[in-house]
XYZ file of C-alpha atoms in Angstrom:
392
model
C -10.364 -29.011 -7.799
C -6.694 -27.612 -7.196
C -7.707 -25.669 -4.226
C -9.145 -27.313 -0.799
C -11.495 -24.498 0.394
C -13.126 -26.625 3.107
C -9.575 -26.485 5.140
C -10.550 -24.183 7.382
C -7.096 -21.655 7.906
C -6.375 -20.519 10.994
C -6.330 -16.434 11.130
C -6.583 -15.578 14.731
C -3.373 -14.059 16.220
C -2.194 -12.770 12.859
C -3.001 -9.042 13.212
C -6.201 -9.880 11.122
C -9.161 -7.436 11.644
C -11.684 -9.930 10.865
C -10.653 -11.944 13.480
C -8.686 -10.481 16.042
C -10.215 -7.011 16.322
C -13.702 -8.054 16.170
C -14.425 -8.513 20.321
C -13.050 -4.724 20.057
C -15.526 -3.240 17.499
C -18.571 -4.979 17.897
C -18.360 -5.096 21.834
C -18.697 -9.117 22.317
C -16.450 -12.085 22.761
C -16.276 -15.445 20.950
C -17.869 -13.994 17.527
C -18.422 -15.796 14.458
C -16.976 -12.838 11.772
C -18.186 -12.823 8.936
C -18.903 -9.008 8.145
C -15.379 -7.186 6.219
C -15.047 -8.279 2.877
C -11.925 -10.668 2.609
C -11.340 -13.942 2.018
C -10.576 -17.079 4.759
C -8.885 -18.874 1.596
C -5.321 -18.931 1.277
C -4.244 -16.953 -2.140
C -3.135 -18.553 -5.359
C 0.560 -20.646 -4.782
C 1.538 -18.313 -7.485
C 1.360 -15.376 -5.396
C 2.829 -16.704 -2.559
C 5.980 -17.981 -4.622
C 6.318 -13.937 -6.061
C 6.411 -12.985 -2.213
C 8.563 -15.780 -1.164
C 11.073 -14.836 -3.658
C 11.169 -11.019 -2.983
C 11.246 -11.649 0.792
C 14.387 -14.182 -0.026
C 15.802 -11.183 -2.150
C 16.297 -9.333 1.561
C 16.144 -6.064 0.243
C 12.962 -3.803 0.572
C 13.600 -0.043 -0.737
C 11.898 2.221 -2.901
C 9.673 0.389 -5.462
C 8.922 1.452 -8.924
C 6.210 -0.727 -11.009
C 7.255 -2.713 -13.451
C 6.616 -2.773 -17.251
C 5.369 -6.453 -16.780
C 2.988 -5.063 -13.826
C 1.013 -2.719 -16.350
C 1.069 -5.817 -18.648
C -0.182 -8.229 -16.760
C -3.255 -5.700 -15.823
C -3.729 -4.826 -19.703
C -4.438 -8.430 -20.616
C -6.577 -9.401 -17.827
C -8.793 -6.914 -18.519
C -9.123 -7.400 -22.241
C -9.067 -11.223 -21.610
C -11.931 -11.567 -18.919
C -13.630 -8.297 -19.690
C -13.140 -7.540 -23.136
C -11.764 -3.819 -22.208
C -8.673 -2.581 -23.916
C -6.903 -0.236 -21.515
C -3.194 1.503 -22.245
C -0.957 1.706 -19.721
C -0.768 5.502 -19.286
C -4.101 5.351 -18.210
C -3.802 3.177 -14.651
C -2.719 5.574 -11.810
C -1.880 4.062 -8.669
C -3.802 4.103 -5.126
C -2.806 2.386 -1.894
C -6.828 0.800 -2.103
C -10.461 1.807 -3.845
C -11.566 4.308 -0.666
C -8.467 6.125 -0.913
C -8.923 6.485 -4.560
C -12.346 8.142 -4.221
C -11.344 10.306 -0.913
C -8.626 11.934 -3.827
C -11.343 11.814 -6.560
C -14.005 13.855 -3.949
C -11.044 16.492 -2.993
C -9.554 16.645 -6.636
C -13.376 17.204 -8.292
C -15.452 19.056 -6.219
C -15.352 21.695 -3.473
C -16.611 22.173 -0.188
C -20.766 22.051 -0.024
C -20.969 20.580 -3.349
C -22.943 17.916 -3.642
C -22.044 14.228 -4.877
C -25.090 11.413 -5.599
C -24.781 8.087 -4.281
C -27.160 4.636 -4.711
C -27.843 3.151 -1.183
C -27.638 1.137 0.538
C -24.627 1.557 -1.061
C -21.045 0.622 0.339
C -20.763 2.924 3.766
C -17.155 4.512 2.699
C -18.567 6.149 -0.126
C -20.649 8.414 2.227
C -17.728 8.691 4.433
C -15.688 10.163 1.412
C -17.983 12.745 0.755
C -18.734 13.846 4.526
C -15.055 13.898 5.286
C -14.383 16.704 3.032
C -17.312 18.657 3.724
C -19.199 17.912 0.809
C -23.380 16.911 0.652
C -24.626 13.485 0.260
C -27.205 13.312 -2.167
C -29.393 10.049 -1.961
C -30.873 8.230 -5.315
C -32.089 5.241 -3.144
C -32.206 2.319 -5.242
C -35.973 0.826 -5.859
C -36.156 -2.693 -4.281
C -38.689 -4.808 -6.899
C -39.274 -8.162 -5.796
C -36.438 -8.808 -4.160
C -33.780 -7.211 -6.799
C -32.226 -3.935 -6.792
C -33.021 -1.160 -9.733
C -31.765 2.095 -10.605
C -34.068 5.085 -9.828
C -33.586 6.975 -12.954
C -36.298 9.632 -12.794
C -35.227 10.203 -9.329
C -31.703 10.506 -10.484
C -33.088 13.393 -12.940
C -35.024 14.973 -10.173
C -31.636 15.363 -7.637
C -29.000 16.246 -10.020
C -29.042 20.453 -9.704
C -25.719 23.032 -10.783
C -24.247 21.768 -7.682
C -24.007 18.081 -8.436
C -20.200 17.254 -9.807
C -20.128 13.138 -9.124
C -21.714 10.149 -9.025
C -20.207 7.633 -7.345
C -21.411 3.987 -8.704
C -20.732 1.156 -7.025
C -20.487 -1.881 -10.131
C -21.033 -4.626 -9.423
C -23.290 -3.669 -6.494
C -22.479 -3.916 -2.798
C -23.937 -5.019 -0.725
C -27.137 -6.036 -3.176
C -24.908 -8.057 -5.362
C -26.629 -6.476 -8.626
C -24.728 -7.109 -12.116
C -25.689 -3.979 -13.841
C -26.567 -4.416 -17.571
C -25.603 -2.347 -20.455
C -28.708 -0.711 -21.107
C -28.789 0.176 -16.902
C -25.344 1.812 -17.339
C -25.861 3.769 -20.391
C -29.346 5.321 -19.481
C -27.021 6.474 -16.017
C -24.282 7.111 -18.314
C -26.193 9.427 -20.690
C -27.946 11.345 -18.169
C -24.831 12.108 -16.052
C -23.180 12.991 -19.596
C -25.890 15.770 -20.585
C -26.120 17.151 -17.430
C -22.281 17.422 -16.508
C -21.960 15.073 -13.911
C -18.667 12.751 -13.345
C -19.194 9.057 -13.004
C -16.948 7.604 -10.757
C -17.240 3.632 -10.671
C -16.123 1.399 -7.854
C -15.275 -2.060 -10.023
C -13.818 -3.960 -7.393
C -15.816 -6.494 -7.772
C -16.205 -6.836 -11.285
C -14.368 -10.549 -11.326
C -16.560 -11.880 -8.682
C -19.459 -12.343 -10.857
C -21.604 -15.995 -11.269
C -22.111 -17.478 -14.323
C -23.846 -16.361 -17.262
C -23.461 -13.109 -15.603
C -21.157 -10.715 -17.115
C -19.606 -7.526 -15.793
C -19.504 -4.228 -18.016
C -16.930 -2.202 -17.174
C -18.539 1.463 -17.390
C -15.915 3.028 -19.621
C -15.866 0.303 -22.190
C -19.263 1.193 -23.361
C -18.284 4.309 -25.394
C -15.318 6.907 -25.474
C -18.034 9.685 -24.362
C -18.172 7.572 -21.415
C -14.727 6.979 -20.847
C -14.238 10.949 -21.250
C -16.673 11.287 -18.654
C -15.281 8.566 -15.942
C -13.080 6.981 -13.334
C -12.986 3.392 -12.766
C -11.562 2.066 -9.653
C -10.603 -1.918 -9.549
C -7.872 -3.775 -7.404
C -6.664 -7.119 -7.107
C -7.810 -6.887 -3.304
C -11.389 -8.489 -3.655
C -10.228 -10.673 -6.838
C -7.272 -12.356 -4.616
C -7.763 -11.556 -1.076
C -4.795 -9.314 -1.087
C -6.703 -6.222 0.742
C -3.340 -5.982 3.046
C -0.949 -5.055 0.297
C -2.748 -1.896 -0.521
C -2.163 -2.287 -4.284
C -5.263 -0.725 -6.577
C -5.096 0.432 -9.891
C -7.613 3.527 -10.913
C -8.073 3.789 -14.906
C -8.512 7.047 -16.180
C -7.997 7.615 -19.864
C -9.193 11.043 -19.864
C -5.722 12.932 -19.875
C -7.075 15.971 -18.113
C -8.619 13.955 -15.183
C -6.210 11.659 -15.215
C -3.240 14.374 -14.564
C -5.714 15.876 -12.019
C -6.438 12.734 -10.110
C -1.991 12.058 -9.786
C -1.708 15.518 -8.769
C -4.174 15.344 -5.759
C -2.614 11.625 -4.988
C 0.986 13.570 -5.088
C -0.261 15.994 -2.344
C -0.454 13.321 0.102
C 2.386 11.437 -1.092
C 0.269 7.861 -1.427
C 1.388 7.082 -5.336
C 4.682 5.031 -4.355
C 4.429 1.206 -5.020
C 4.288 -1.246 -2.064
C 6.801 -3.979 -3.575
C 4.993 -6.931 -2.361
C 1.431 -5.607 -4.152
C 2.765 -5.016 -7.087
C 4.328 -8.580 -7.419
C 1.456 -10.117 -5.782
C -0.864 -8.152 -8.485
C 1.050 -9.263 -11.057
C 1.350 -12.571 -10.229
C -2.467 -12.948 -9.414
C -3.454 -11.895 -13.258
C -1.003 -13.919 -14.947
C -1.305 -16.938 -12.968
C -4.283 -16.725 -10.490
C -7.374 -17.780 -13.082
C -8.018 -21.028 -12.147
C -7.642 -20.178 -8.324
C -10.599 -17.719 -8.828
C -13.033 -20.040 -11.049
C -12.527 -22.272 -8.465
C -12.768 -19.494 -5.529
C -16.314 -18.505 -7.317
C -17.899 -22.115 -7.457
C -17.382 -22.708 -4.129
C -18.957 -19.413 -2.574
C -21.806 -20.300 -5.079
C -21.996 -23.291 -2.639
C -21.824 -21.676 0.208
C -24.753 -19.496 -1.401
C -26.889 -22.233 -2.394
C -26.349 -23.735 0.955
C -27.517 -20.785 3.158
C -30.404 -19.962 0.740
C -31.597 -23.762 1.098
C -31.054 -23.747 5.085
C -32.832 -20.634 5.738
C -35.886 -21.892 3.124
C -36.079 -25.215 5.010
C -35.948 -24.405 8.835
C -35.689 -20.222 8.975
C -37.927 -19.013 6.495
C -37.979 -15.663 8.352
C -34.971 -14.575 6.777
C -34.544 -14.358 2.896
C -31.063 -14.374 0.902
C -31.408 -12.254 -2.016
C -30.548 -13.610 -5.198
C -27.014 -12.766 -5.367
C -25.467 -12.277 -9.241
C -21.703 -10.899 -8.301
C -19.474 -10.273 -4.842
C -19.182 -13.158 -2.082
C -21.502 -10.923 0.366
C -24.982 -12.291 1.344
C -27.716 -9.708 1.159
C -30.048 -10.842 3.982
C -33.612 -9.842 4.317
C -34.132 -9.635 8.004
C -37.786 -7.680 7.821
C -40.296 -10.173 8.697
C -38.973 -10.472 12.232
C -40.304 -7.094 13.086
C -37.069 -5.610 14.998
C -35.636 -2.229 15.067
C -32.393 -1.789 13.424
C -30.839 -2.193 17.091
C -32.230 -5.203 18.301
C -31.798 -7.239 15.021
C -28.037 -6.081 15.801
C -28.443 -7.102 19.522
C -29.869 -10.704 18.496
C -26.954 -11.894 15.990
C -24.029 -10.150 18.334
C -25.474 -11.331 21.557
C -27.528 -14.537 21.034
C -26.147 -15.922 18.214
C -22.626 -14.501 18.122
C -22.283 -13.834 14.903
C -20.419 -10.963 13.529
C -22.544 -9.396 10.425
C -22.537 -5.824 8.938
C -25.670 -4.609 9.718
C -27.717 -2.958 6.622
C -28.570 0.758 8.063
C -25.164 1.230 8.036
C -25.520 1.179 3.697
C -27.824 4.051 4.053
C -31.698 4.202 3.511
C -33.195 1.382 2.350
C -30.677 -1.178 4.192
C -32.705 -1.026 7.389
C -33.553 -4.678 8.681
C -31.075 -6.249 6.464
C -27.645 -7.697 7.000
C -24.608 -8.916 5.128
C -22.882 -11.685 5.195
C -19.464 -12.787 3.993
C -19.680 -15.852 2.112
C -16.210 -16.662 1.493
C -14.776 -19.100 4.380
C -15.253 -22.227 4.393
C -19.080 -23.931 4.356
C -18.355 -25.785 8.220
C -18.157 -21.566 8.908
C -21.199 -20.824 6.965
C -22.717 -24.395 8.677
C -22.206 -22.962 12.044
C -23.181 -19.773 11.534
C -26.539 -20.732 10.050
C -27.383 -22.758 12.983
C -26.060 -20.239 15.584
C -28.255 -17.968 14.252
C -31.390 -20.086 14.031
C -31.008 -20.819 17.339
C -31.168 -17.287 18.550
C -34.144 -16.934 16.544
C -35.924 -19.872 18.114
C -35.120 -18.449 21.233
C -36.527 -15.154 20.775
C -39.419 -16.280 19.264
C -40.312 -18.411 22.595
């Protein structure tokens, strides 16, 4: 391998919220973090080279994007995801959540209601409630440990005052790969009934082998129509802190309405330094993230193993795309609050909890797979040991 993901890189004192703002929001010193989705691995030496040489450059005005940006995003996604995108259609957000906070104001209006999956990424309830808009739950069925679509409860919520869907593909936090026939049974129904699918595809290059991610509007120009897809480099590259994501929208009409509502609040100017680290990450950054993806399979296989052998009490879901752990916490028969208490406080480890995902995430946490495995190691026995201890 190129890349030495065991080093273990130092990231406290560098303004990073996983690690230096984690005593402040979960209320306990010395934690293990491993709950906010980025990466402990340094980025591809490609990257840093593009930001090297613009910092060398010493000048840092107004950005534009350049041809070679939109380029560079065209042919990944036809290379690793067989999608042919133009480059009219990719609008510019500072990241994903800001995207759909523009999408929620731009397509629907105050008290309408907008469907989400949970447990489901937490901002896309926040994006709805922020703007005075009603969640609409189509929980997700759980069947033997793997997350379905609810399809005839889909049908059964979606009323005059239903505009959007938002889909979260790949899933997070369940780590679901959806499959053709999944999207275009949610595709068709929110087609017939009027209902804008909005599809969070950050993830879609973190998926395991023979998986395969389907981007939503690649399945058929009705569905492209009928859709906004939101990806960024961020997951992809660990480059969350140069607020650089690209939202494709070849639908003219939403398109123009979606850079209108971004104009308002004057968030469509490039960040110099995302651009040329996005750019640089497509073109050069394969072979970084093949490498990136075996080893969190590791670290996957290793916690799945540990838990088996010595804390059977806790089950890792079967994971299929994203670096996040889905952890079945049930069997130890807390409440939502203690099973917080117990990793915080006895085993100080920093995990997102899984009520915070909305229904069906209760007694379930998620862990962030991507540091290196003496991290994962140490958290895995930290929290074993709690367990022992409460079990005494």
């Amino acid at each position: 391998m190129k890349y030495d993901f065991d080093k273990v890189v130092e990231r406290s004192n560098t303004a990073s919220v996983k690690w230096d703002a984690t005593e402040e929001l979960f209320g306990e010193k010395e934690l293990l973090p491993l709950w906010v989705a980025d990466m402990d691995f340094k980025v591809p030496d490609e990257v840093v080279k593009a930001i090297q040489s613009q910092a060398e450059h010493g000048i840092f005005g107004y950005t534009t994007r350049k041809p070679s940006y939109y380029e560079a995003i065209i042919d990944w996604m036809k290379d690793h995801h067989n999608w042919v995108i133009e480059k009219e259609w990719i609008c510019h957000s500072p990241g994903v959540v800001t995207a759909l906070n523009l999408i929620v104001q731009a397509f629907s209006k105050p008290g309408d209601k907008i469907i989400v999956q949970p447990p489901v990424y937490y901002p896309f309830m926040k994006a709805i409630q922020n703007h005075d808009r009603q969640v609409v739950y189509n929980p997700l069925l759980f069947n033997e440990g793997r997350f379905e679509m609810d399809f005839e409860d889909l049908i059964s919520k979606i009323d005059s005052s239903v505009k959007i869907i938002l889909l979260c593909n790949p899933q997070n936090p369940g780590g679901r790969v959806w499959t053709e026939s999944e999207l275009k049974r949610l595709g068709d129904i929110c087609l017939e009934r009027g209902v804008l699918v909005v599809s969070d595809e950050i993830h879609q290059d973190l998926v395991f082998k023979p998986g395969k991610h389907i981007p939503f509007s690649a399945i058929s120009e009705q569905f492209a129509d009928n859709s906004i897809i939101c990806t960024a480099p961020s997951k992809t590259f660990n480059l969350a802190g140069l607020q650089t994501s690209n939202i494709i929208i070849s639908n003219k009409a939403l398109r123009e309405k979606f850079v209108m509502e971004g104009d308002k609040y004057a968030v469509t100017m490039s960040n110099s330094f995302g651009a040329l680290a996005t750019e640089a990450a497509y073109n050069y950054g394969g072979q970084w993230l093949e490498e990136v993806l075996d080893y969190v399979e590791g670290n996957l296989h290793f916690i799945t193993k540990y838990f088996k052998s010595n804390l059977p009490v806790l089950k890792v879901l079967p994971l299929e795309a994203t670096y996040l752990a889905w952890i079945d916490c049930r069997e130890l028969g807390l409440t939502p609050e203690e099973l917080e208490k117990l990793f915080l406080s006895k085993a100080k480890v920093a995990l997102n909890q899984g009520y915070v995902f909305g229904p069906g995430g209760e007694g379930f946490v998620r862990m962030n797979l991507a540091c290196s495995r003496s991290t994962v190691e140490k958290a895995a026995q930290q929290m074993k040991e709690a367990i022992i201890q409460l079990r005494l």
